[in-house]
C-alpha cells in the first residue's frame, strides 16, 4: 500500500479511537466539526507531518474549535478548525474587503472561510517575524490552522487573562503595552479584537492570539479598530487595578496614522 495512504489510515484510526474515548459532549462537538472536507484536510496535514494525533479540545467557540495535536516527536501543536456551518460571513467579508492583500470578490462561503484562515496565518507570520509574542504559525490549509501550542511545562494550555488574571497587573500590563507597540509599529497591524479573552497568560507573560480579523494599517478601518482596542484595554485593566488612560497608551504606541 502507498505509505502515505497507510499513514492517513493510521491517523484516521487514531483520530477515531481517541474520539471513541471522549464523553458524549465532546463527541457531539467532534461530529459537528469533522465534516468530510475537514477530515480530508486533517489527513492531508497528517501526511505532511504537521500532526500525528488529535487529542482533545482546548476550546469550543462560536466559529472555531481549538484542539491539541500531537506530532510524531511527541511535541504539541494547537489546531484551530473553523466550522463552515456557523461562521459569520458578513463579518469575514467586511474585514477581508478593506485588506489590500486579499482581493475576495466571491460569495462562496467556503472560499471566504479559506481566505479568513489564510489571513490569520499571514497575520501570525507577520507578527511572529516582527517579534510579537504570538503562537508560531506552522501551516494553514482550507479551514484548518496549525500553530504553536501555548502551554506550561505540564502541557496545560495557557488560560486567557479573563480566566486567569495576572498576579501583578501593573507589570503584566507594561509587558502587554510593549507587545502592542510592536504589533502596530513593527508588524504594522491592528488587532481588532484585543481583550483579555484573546490574551493568554503564559507564566505571567502575555501571548496575543486570535488575529484573523487583524488588519493592516493601510486599511481605512484600522484607526477606529485601534481606538476600540485601546478603550477595551483601559476598561479591562482599570478593573484589574491598573492606573491608565487612553491618551497615555495612544501616545506610547504612537501609531503615526
Ligand atoms: N496556540 C494556542 N495554544 C493554547 N491554547 C490556545 C491557542 N490558541 C487558542 N487557544 C485556546 O482556544 C481559545 C479560542 O481561541 P481563539 O481565540 O483563537 O478562537 P476564537 O476565534 O475566539 O473562537 P470563537 O470566535 O469561535 O470563539 C482561546 O481562548 C484559548 O483558550
Ligand atoms: Mg478568541
Short mmCIF file of C-alpha atoms and ligand atoms in Angstrom, two decimals:
data_model
loop_
_atom_site.label_atom_id
_atom_site.label_comp_id
_atom_site.label_asym_id
_atom_site.label_seq_id
_atom_site.Cartn_x
_atom_site.Cartn_y
_atom_site.Cartn_z
CA UNK A 1 0.00 0.00 0.00
CA UNK A 2 1.13 3.56 -0.65
CA UNK A 3 2.82 4.64 2.55
CA UNK A 4 1.05 8.00 2.56
CA UNK A 5 -2.31 6.33 2.40
CA UNK A 6 -1.26 3.90 5.10
CA UNK A 7 -0.28 6.82 7.27
CA UNK A 8 -3.56 8.58 6.59
CA UNK A 9 -5.41 5.41 7.52
CA UNK A 10 -3.42 5.15 10.72
CA UNK A 11 -4.17 8.79 11.50
CA UNK A 12 -7.81 8.13 10.75
CA UNK A 13 -7.84 5.18 13.08
CA UNK A 14 -6.10 7.16 15.81
CA UNK A 15 -8.47 10.06 15.38
CA UNK A 16 -11.39 7.74 15.73
CA UNK A 17 -10.07 5.62 18.56
CA UNK A 18 -9.36 8.79 20.53
CA UNK A 19 -12.78 10.12 19.66
CA UNK A 20 -14.45 6.97 20.91
CA UNK A 21 -12.93 7.56 24.32
CA UNK A 22 -14.42 11.03 24.63
CA UNK A 23 -17.51 11.71 26.66
CA UNK A 24 -20.78 12.45 24.94
CA UNK A 25 -20.45 16.25 24.92
CA UNK A 26 -17.08 16.08 23.22
CA UNK A 27 -18.35 13.52 20.78
CA UNK A 28 -21.09 15.92 19.81
CA UNK A 29 -18.51 18.62 19.07
CA UNK A 30 -16.47 16.08 17.14
CA UNK A 31 -19.32 15.19 14.85
CA UNK A 32 -20.10 18.80 14.23
CA UNK A 33 -16.59 19.86 13.19
CA UNK A 34 -15.34 16.74 11.47
CA UNK A 35 -17.20 17.09 8.20
CA UNK A 36 -15.79 15.42 5.12
CA UNK A 37 -13.60 18.29 3.92
CA UNK A 38 -12.26 18.98 7.39
CA UNK A 39 -11.32 15.31 7.79
CA UNK A 40 -9.65 15.27 4.39
CA UNK A 41 -7.75 18.40 5.28
CA UNK A 42 -6.62 16.86 8.58
CA UNK A 43 -5.47 13.67 6.82
CA UNK A 44 -3.50 15.74 4.35
CA UNK A 45 -1.85 17.64 7.19
CA UNK A 46 -1.11 14.34 8.93
CA UNK A 47 0.53 13.04 5.75
CA UNK A 48 2.64 16.15 5.57
CA UNK A 49 3.83 15.53 9.13
CA UNK A 50 2.17 18.52 10.79
CA UNK A 51 0.12 16.37 13.16
CA UNK A 52 0.01 12.75 14.10
CA UNK A 53 -2.88 12.57 16.53
CA UNK A 54 -5.65 14.93 17.54
CA UNK A 55 -6.01 14.87 21.26
CA UNK A 56 -8.84 16.68 22.96
CA UNK A 57 -10.49 20.06 22.76
CA UNK A 58 -8.97 23.17 24.32
CA UNK A 59 -11.86 25.42 23.39
CA UNK A 60 -15.17 25.32 21.59
CA UNK A 61 -16.07 28.79 20.40
CA UNK A 62 -18.76 30.30 18.24
CA UNK A 63 -16.90 29.83 14.99
CA UNK A 64 -13.86 27.73 15.69
CA UNK A 65 -12.71 24.80 17.76
CA UNK A 66 -9.19 24.65 19.11
CA UNK A 67 -7.75 21.20 19.75
CA UNK A 68 -4.42 19.84 20.85
CA UNK A 69 -2.47 17.99 18.21
CA UNK A 70 0.43 15.69 18.92
CA UNK A 71 3.27 15.24 16.46
CA UNK A 72 5.42 12.20 15.81
CA UNK A 73 8.14 13.61 18.06
CA UNK A 74 5.56 13.95 20.89
CA UNK A 75 5.54 17.75 20.68
CA UNK A 76 2.19 19.52 20.96
CA UNK A 77 0.59 21.91 18.49
CA UNK A 78 -2.68 23.84 18.60
CA UNK A 79 -5.11 23.01 15.79
CA UNK A 80 -7.73 25.67 15.12
CA UNK A 81 -10.61 24.43 13.00
CA UNK A 82 -13.17 26.87 11.65
CA UNK A 83 -16.63 25.42 11.33
CA UNK A 84 -18.07 26.16 7.93
CA UNK A 85 -21.66 25.97 9.15
CA UNK A 86 -21.50 28.54 11.94
CA UNK A 87 -19.11 31.17 10.65
CA UNK A 88 -20.07 34.82 10.45
CA UNK A 89 -19.58 35.50 6.74
CA UNK A 90 -20.73 39.08 6.93
CA UNK A 91 -18.01 39.88 9.44
CA UNK A 92 -15.40 37.99 7.42
CA UNK A 93 -16.40 39.75 4.24
CA UNK A 94 -16.19 43.16 5.94
CA UNK A 95 -12.67 42.62 7.29
CA UNK A 96 -11.39 40.98 4.10
CA UNK A 97 -12.67 43.71 1.82
CA UNK A 98 -10.52 46.52 3.20
CA UNK A 99 -7.33 44.44 3.11
CA UNK A 100 -5.19 45.05 0.02
CA UNK A 101 -3.61 41.59 0.50
CA UNK A 102 -6.94 39.85 -0.12
CA UNK A 103 -9.00 40.51 -3.15
CA UNK A 104 -12.03 38.49 -2.23
CA UNK A 105 -14.88 39.00 -4.63
CA UNK A 106 -16.54 35.66 -4.11
CA UNK A 107 -19.81 34.98 -2.33
CA UNK A 108 -18.78 31.35 -1.89
CA UNK A 109 -18.85 30.74 1.88
CA UNK A 110 -16.20 28.08 1.82
CA UNK A 111 -13.81 30.32 -0.11
CA UNK A 112 -14.45 33.18 2.29
CA UNK A 113 -13.52 30.95 5.23
CA UNK A 114 -10.39 29.73 3.48
CA UNK A 115 -9.33 33.34 2.88
CA UNK A 116 -10.08 34.08 6.51
CA UNK A 117 -7.82 31.24 7.69
CA UNK A 118 -5.09 32.30 5.27
CA UNK A 119 -5.41 35.80 6.66
CA UNK A 120 -4.95 34.54 10.22
CA UNK A 121 -1.89 32.57 9.12
CA UNK A 122 -0.36 35.55 7.29
CA UNK A 123 -1.05 37.89 10.18
CA UNK A 124 0.56 35.46 12.63
CA UNK A 125 3.61 35.12 10.38
CA UNK A 126 3.98 38.87 10.12
CA UNK A 127 3.59 39.30 13.89
CA UNK A 128 5.94 36.45 14.74
CA UNK A 129 8.58 37.86 12.38
CA UNK A 130 8.16 41.29 13.98
CA UNK A 131 8.94 39.75 17.39
CA UNK A 132 5.45 39.93 18.89
CA UNK A 133 4.68 37.12 21.37
CA UNK A 134 2.11 35.21 19.33
CA UNK A 135 1.94 31.45 18.71
CA UNK A 136 4.39 30.47 15.99
CA UNK A 137 2.39 29.62 12.86
CA UNK A 138 3.21 26.29 11.23
CA UNK A 139 0.75 25.92 8.37
CA UNK A 140 -2.78 26.50 7.23
CA UNK A 141 -4.95 24.58 4.85
CA UNK A 142 -8.59 25.15 3.97
CA UNK A 143 -10.38 25.75 7.29
CA UNK A 144 -7.57 24.41 9.50
CA UNK A 145 -4.73 26.37 11.09
CA UNK A 146 -1.81 24.73 12.91
CA UNK A 147 0.13 26.87 15.36
CA UNK A 148 2.40 26.60 18.34
CA UNK A 149 0.76 25.19 21.46
CA UNK A 150 0.90 27.78 24.23
CA UNK A 151 1.08 25.91 27.50
CA UNK A 152 3.06 25.39 30.66
CA UNK A 153 5.72 22.77 31.36
CA UNK A 154 2.99 20.23 32.25
CA UNK A 155 1.37 20.87 28.87
CA UNK A 156 -1.69 22.55 30.30
CA UNK A 157 -2.90 25.15 27.82
CA UNK A 158 -2.31 28.73 28.97
CA UNK A 159 -5.55 30.39 30.07
CA UNK A 160 -6.92 33.66 28.73
CA UNK A 161 -6.25 36.56 31.12
CA UNK A 162 -10.03 36.79 31.55
CA UNK A 163 -9.94 33.44 33.38
CA UNK A 164 -6.50 33.82 34.90
CA UNK A 165 -5.77 37.42 35.86
CA UNK A 166 -2.11 38.34 36.31
CA UNK A 167 -0.58 38.20 39.79
CA UNK A 168 0.96 41.60 39.23
CA UNK A 169 -1.39 43.53 36.92
CA UNK A 170 0.91 46.58 36.54
CA UNK A 171 3.86 44.51 35.46
CA UNK A 172 1.76 42.41 33.12
CA UNK A 173 0.14 45.48 31.60
CA UNK A 174 3.53 47.05 30.89
CA UNK A 175 4.63 43.89 29.11
CA UNK A 176 1.40 43.97 27.14
CA UNK A 177 1.98 47.56 26.03
CA UNK A 178 5.43 46.62 24.72
CA UNK A 179 3.71 43.90 22.65
CA UNK A 180 1.02 46.29 21.47
CA UNK A 181 3.61 48.77 20.25
CA UNK A 182 5.49 46.04 18.36
CA UNK A 183 2.16 44.88 16.92
CA UNK A 184 1.36 48.29 15.48
CA UNK A 185 4.76 49.79 14.75
CA UNK A 186 6.76 46.74 13.63
CA UNK A 187 4.13 44.38 12.22
CA UNK A 188 2.02 47.33 11.07
CA UNK A 189 -1.20 45.60 12.06
CA UNK A 190 -4.12 46.43 14.33
CA UNK A 191 -5.58 43.50 16.26
CA UNK A 192 -9.24 44.49 16.04
CA UNK A 193 -10.49 42.21 18.83
CA UNK A 194 -7.97 42.81 21.56
CA UNK A 195 -9.27 41.92 25.00
CA UNK A 196 -8.40 39.65 27.88
CA UNK A 197 -10.22 36.85 26.05
CA UNK A 198 -7.57 36.97 23.34
CA UNK A 199 -4.54 37.46 25.55
CA UNK A 200 -3.19 34.29 27.15
CA UNK A 201 -1.38 34.37 30.47
CA UNK A 202 1.64 32.12 29.99
CA UNK A 203 3.52 32.09 33.29
CA UNK A 204 2.74 35.82 33.68
CA UNK A 205 3.80 36.68 30.12
CA UNK A 206 1.15 37.95 27.67
CA UNK A 207 0.68 35.96 24.46
CA UNK A 208 -1.67 37.54 21.94
CA UNK A 209 -3.93 35.21 19.93
CA UNK A 210 -6.90 35.24 17.56
CA UNK A 211 -5.62 37.57 14.82
CA UNK A 212 -7.88 36.53 11.93
CA UNK A 213 -9.65 39.91 11.94
CA UNK A 214 -6.44 41.92 12.35
CA UNK A 215 -5.97 44.50 9.61
CA UNK A 216 -3.01 46.28 8.03
CA UNK A 217 -2.51 49.94 8.95
CA UNK A 218 -3.41 50.90 5.36
CA UNK A 219 -6.90 49.57 5.90
CA UNK A 220 -9.31 52.51 6.30
CA UNK A 221 -10.84 50.91 9.41
CA UNK A 222 -7.53 50.42 11.25
CA UNK A 223 -7.60 53.69 13.23
CA UNK A 224 -11.09 53.07 14.53
CA UNK A 225 -10.19 49.49 15.45
CA UNK A 226 -7.09 50.60 17.34
CA UNK A 227 -9.16 53.14 19.25
CA UNK A 228 -11.62 50.43 20.18
CA UNK A 229 -8.84 48.00 21.21
CA UNK A 230 -7.22 50.62 23.44
CA UNK A 231 -10.54 51.55 25.01
CA UNK A 232 -11.14 47.87 25.80
CA UNK A 233 -7.72 47.56 27.42
CA UNK A 234 -8.28 50.70 29.51
CA UNK A 235 -11.61 49.31 30.73
CA UNK A 236 -10.33 45.82 31.49
CA UNK A 237 -7.02 46.78 33.10
CA UNK A 238 -8.58 49.57 35.17
CA UNK A 239 -10.82 46.86 36.62
CA UNK A 240 -7.70 44.88 37.49
CA UNK A 241 -6.39 47.91 39.40
CA UNK A 242 -4.03 49.41 36.81
CA UNK A 243 -3.99 53.20 36.55
CA UNK A 244 -4.07 54.02 32.87
CA UNK A 245 -5.92 56.04 30.27
CA UNK A 246 -6.49 56.20 26.53
CA UNK A 247 -4.15 59.12 25.84
CA UNK A 248 -1.21 57.58 27.65
CA UNK A 249 -1.47 54.32 25.69
CA UNK A 250 -2.08 56.04 22.37
CA UNK A 251 0.98 58.23 22.84
CA UNK A 252 3.11 55.28 23.90
CA UNK A 253 2.11 53.23 20.88
CA UNK A 254 2.41 56.33 18.67
CA UNK A 255 0.71 54.70 15.66
CA UNK A 256 1.53 57.54 13.23
CA UNK A 257 -1.66 57.36 11.20
N1 LIG B 1 -1.97 28.40 20.44
C1 LIG B 1 -2.78 28.10 21.44
N2 LIG B 1 -2.34 27.37 22.49
C2 LIG B 1 -3.17 27.07 23.52
N3 LIG B 1 -4.47 27.43 23.58
C3 LIG B 1 -4.97 28.15 22.56
C4 LIG B 1 -4.16 28.52 21.45
N4 LIG B 1 -4.94 29.23 20.58
C5 LIG B 1 -6.15 29.29 21.13
N5 LIG B 1 -6.20 28.65 22.32
C6 LIG B 1 -7.38 28.49 23.18
O1 LIG B 1 -8.54 28.48 22.38
C7 LIG B 1 -9.39 29.58 22.69
C8 LIG B 1 -10.03 30.13 21.42
O2 LIG B 1 -9.02 30.55 20.51
P1 LIG B 1 -9.25 31.80 19.58
O3 LIG B 1 -9.48 33.00 20.41
O4 LIG B 1 -8.11 31.84 18.62
O5 LIG B 1 -10.56 31.37 18.81
P2 LIG B 1 -11.88 32.24 18.54
O6 LIG B 1 -11.73 32.79 17.18
O7 LIG B 1 -12.10 33.19 19.67
O8 LIG B 1 -13.01 31.25 18.50
P3 LIG B 1 -14.53 31.73 18.53
O9 LIG B 1 -14.59 33.11 17.90
O10 LIG B 1 -15.20 30.71 17.75
O11 LIG B 1 -14.88 31.76 19.99
C9 LIG B 1 -8.50 30.56 23.42
O12 LIG B 1 -9.22 31.35 24.30
C10 LIG B 1 -7.53 29.66 24.14
O13 LIG B 1 -8.09 29.19 25.34
MG1 LIG B 2 -10.91 34.46 20.70
#
